[in-house]
């Protein structure tokens, strides 16, 4: 019996929920109907497939690059979740397998990681952490019929149609930006300096904050080459070069 990876993973999760619901019902049910030979053959085939094919998940998270300091916790949390599932009996009686791949911070790294996970036959991929990195591989992953779910992608771009194979658990910048702007205004601040990463994530969030409120016009934008340098260096005034 041939099934796509996405259908198999969804069926496995749905079956797990149904089994949990069935376990909560203490009343046995009676039936007089006996299975037909066709039904029995299909049942045996499904059981045989469940015995030979377990759920395989991939984690495409930053082991290297700018977000590696966040990736360590994300990877540990993913491994803990899989361990908890397996401790509880796995999915359809089979242990869940987890394969890790590096997201990095370069397009080539995340593409290589996605290709390796897809080639390993994963049913779903957790990640990437960065919106920009997820956009690099979104078409590749969903085009292969593999589910993708990120816990940190906030770019409004992901709200568009995605063949129903991409999911995220973090709200869009289009929602978070206005909330942050309202919070700043509610605390009585009217002159605000916005410090943001120089990537799609940082600039998207900053734009959403600026669009929410009539903040005073910025006299000059300052870009720190290193995040730590922004804590100790001021933006240079017009006509003056930084020391």
mmCIF file of N, CA and C in Angstrom, residues 59-105:
data_model
loop_
_atom_site.group_PDB
_atom_site.id
_atom_site.type_symbol
_atom_site.label_atom_id
_atom_site.label_comp_id
_atom_site.label_asym_id
_atom_site.label_seq_id
_atom_site.Cartn_x
_atom_site.Cartn_y
_atom_site.Cartn_z
ATOM 1 N N UNK A 59 14.531 17.612 12.132
ATOM 2 C CA UNK A 59 14.687 18.907 12.800
ATOM 3 C C UNK A 59 15.693 19.725 12.001
ATOM 4 N N UNK A 60 15.228 20.805 11.396
ATOM 5 C CA UNK A 60 16.079 21.696 10.607
ATOM 6 C C UNK A 60 16.263 22.978 11.412
ATOM 7 N N UNK A 61 17.227 22.941 12.323
ATOM 8 C CA UNK A 61 17.424 24.025 13.287
ATOM 9 C C UNK A 61 18.894 24.456 13.304
ATOM 10 N N UNK A 62 19.167 25.688 13.782
ATOM 11 C CA UNK A 62 20.531 26.228 13.691
ATOM 12 C C UNK A 62 21.524 25.599 14.670
ATOM 13 N N UNK A 63 22.418 24.795 14.133
ATOM 14 C CA UNK A 63 23.529 24.262 14.918
ATOM 15 C C UNK A 63 24.748 25.175 14.796
ATOM 16 N N UNK A 64 24.799 25.944 13.705
ATOM 17 C CA UNK A 64 25.870 26.910 13.470
ATOM 18 C C UNK A 64 25.248 28.218 13.005
ATOM 19 N N UNK A 65 26.057 29.274 12.943
ATOM 20 C CA UNK A 65 25.569 30.551 12.438
ATOM 21 C C UNK A 65 25.090 31.489 13.528
ATOM 22 N N UNK A 66 24.462 32.598 13.105
ATOM 23 C CA UNK A 66 24.049 33.656 14.027
ATOM 24 C C UNK A 66 23.059 33.192 15.083
ATOM 25 N N UNK A 67 22.219 32.213 14.753
ATOM 26 C CA UNK A 67 21.177 31.775 15.684
ATOM 27 C C UNK A 67 21.526 30.475 16.403
ATOM 28 N N UNK A 68 22.785 30.078 16.351
ATOM 29 C CA UNK A 68 23.185 28.831 17.013
ATOM 30 C C UNK A 68 22.932 28.879 18.511
ATOM 31 N N UNK A 69 23.016 30.075 19.112
ATOM 32 C CA UNK A 69 22.781 30.185 20.555
ATOM 33 C C UNK A 69 21.326 29.888 20.903
ATOM 34 N N UNK A 70 20.423 30.060 19.951
ATOM 35 C CA UNK A 70 19.021 29.692 20.160
ATOM 36 C C UNK A 70 18.767 28.239 19.759
ATOM 37 N N UNK A 71 19.501 27.783 18.770
ATOM 38 C CA UNK A 71 19.283 26.440 18.256
ATOM 39 C C UNK A 71 19.520 25.350 19.278
ATOM 40 N N UNK A 72 20.474 25.561 20.166
ATOM 41 C CA UNK A 72 20.776 24.538 21.174
ATOM 42 C C UNK A 72 19.541 24.191 22.001
ATOM 43 N N UNK A 73 18.815 25.212 22.455
ATOM 44 C CA UNK A 73 17.606 24.965 23.235
ATOM 45 C C UNK A 73 16.487 24.378 22.398
ATOM 46 N N UNK A 74 16.364 24.842 21.147
ATOM 47 C CA UNK A 74 15.322 24.323 20.257
ATOM 48 C C UNK A 74 15.531 22.840 19.969
ATOM 49 N N UNK A 75 16.774 22.482 19.705
ATOM 50 C CA UNK A 75 17.085 21.079 19.417
ATOM 51 C C UNK A 75 16.819 20.208 20.641
ATOM 52 N N UNK A 76 17.218 20.691 21.819
ATOM 53 C CA UNK A 76 16.985 19.931 23.052
ATOM 54 C C UNK A 76 15.493 19.743 23.300
ATOM 55 N N UNK A 77 14.697 20.787 23.042
ATOM 56 C CA UNK A 77 13.249 20.688 23.249
ATOM 57 C C UNK A 77 12.625 19.695 22.279
ATOM 58 N N UNK A 78 13.089 19.694 21.031
ATOM 59 C CA UNK A 78 12.565 18.755 20.038
ATOM 60 C C UNK A 78 12.903 17.319 20.415
ATOM 61 N N UNK A 79 14.125 17.099 20.842
ATOM 62 C CA UNK A 79 14.533 15.750 21.256
ATOM 63 C C UNK A 79 13.756 15.292 22.485
ATOM 64 N N UNK A 80 13.473 16.227 23.391
ATOM 65 C CA UNK A 80 12.700 15.883 24.584
ATOM 66 C C UNK A 80 11.267 15.498 24.209
ATOM 67 N N UNK A 81 10.685 16.236 23.258
ATOM 68 C CA UNK A 81 9.315 15.932 22.830
ATOM 69 C C UNK A 81 9.232 14.543 22.208
ATOM 70 N N UNK A 82 10.202 14.204 21.376
ATOM 71 C CA UNK A 82 10.215 12.878 20.755
ATOM 72 C C UNK A 82 10.416 11.793 21.812
ATOM 73 N N UNK A 83 11.289 12.052 22.777
ATOM 74 C CA UNK A 83 11.512 11.082 23.853
ATOM 75 C C UNK A 83 10.237 10.867 24.663
ATOM 76 N N UNK A 84 9.500 11.946 24.921
ATOM 77 C CA UNK A 84 8.243 11.830 25.663
ATOM 78 C C UNK A 84 7.225 11.004 24.881
ATOM 79 N N UNK A 85 7.146 11.233 23.560
ATOM 80 C CA UNK A 85 6.210 10.465 22.731
ATOM 81 C C UNK A 85 6.562 8.986 22.755
ATOM 82 N N UNK A 86 7.832 8.684 22.633
ATOM 83 C CA UNK A 86 8.246 7.279 22.620
ATOM 84 C C UNK A 86 8.040 6.617 23.978
ATOM 85 N N UNK A 87 8.236 7.395 25.040
ATOM 86 C CA UNK A 87 7.998 6.861 26.386
ATOM 87 C C UNK A 87 6.532 6.506 26.575
ATOM 88 N N UNK A 88 5.663 7.260 25.896
ATOM 89 C CA UNK A 88 4.224 7.030 26.002
ATOM 90 C C UNK A 88 3.735 5.975 25.016
ATOM 91 N N UNK A 89 4.639 5.350 24.283
ATOM 92 C CA UNK A 89 4.230 4.294 23.363
ATOM 93 C C UNK A 89 4.427 4.622 21.906
ATOM 94 N N UNK A 90 4.928 5.817 21.613
ATOM 95 C CA UNK A 90 5.171 6.191 20.226
ATOM 96 C C UNK A 90 3.896 6.501 19.471
ATOM 97 N N UNK A 91 3.950 6.378 18.167
ATOM 98 C CA UNK A 91 2.795 6.610 17.294
ATOM 99 C C UNK A 91 2.414 5.289 16.641
ATOM 100 N N UNK A 92 1.184 4.849 16.895
ATOM 101 C CA UNK A 92 0.691 3.574 16.378
ATOM 102 C C UNK A 92 1.604 2.413 16.778
ATOM 103 N N UNK A 93 2.106 2.509 18.014
ATOM 104 C CA UNK A 93 2.927 1.427 18.540
ATOM 105 C C UNK A 93 4.364 1.426 18.070
ATOM 106 N N UNK A 94 4.750 2.410 17.279
ATOM 107 C CA UNK A 94 6.117 2.487 16.769
ATOM 108 C C UNK A 94 6.820 3.718 17.338
ATOM 109 N N UNK A 95 8.104 3.581 17.653
ATOM 110 C CA UNK A 95 8.879 4.726 18.115
ATOM 111 C C UNK A 95 9.004 5.769 17.014
ATOM 112 N N UNK A 96 9.001 7.021 17.418
ATOM 113 C CA UNK A 96 9.225 8.123 16.483
ATOM 114 C C UNK A 96 10.728 8.328 16.342
ATOM 115 N N UNK A 97 11.188 8.426 15.115
ATOM 116 C CA UNK A 97 12.614 8.649 14.851
ATOM 117 C C UNK A 97 12.847 10.121 14.532
ATOM 118 N N UNK A 98 13.908 10.688 15.065
ATOM 119 C CA UNK A 98 14.247 12.093 14.818
ATOM 120 C C UNK A 98 15.610 12.184 14.146
ATOM 121 N N UNK A 99 15.664 12.943 13.050
ATOM 122 C CA UNK A 99 16.913 13.175 12.325
ATOM 123 C C UNK A 99 17.206 14.670 12.347
ATOM 124 N N UNK A 100 18.386 15.048 12.798
ATOM 125 C CA UNK A 100 18.764 16.460 12.883
ATOM 126 C C UNK A 100 19.569 16.890 11.667
ATOM 127 N N UNK A 101 19.359 18.145 11.256
ATOM 128 C CA UNK A 101 20.140 18.751 10.179
ATOM 129 C C UNK A 101 20.353 20.215 10.518
ATOM 130 N N UNK A 102 21.476 20.755 10.083
ATOM 131 C CA UNK A 102 21.829 22.135 10.417
ATOM 132 C C UNK A 102 21.132 23.133 9.499
ATOM 133 N N UNK A 103 20.499 24.120 10.110
ATOM 134 C CA UNK A 103 19.897 25.226 9.355
ATOM 135 C C UNK A 103 20.948 26.258 8.972
ATOM 136 N N UNK A 104 21.885 26.517 9.886
ATOM 137 C CA UNK A 104 22.923 27.503 9.632
ATOM 138 C C UNK A 104 22.355 28.893 9.414
ATOM 139 N N UNK A 105 23.146 29.754 8.771
ATOM 140 C CA UNK A 105 22.652 31.087 8.433
ATOM 141 C C UNK A 105 22.944 31.444 6.978
#
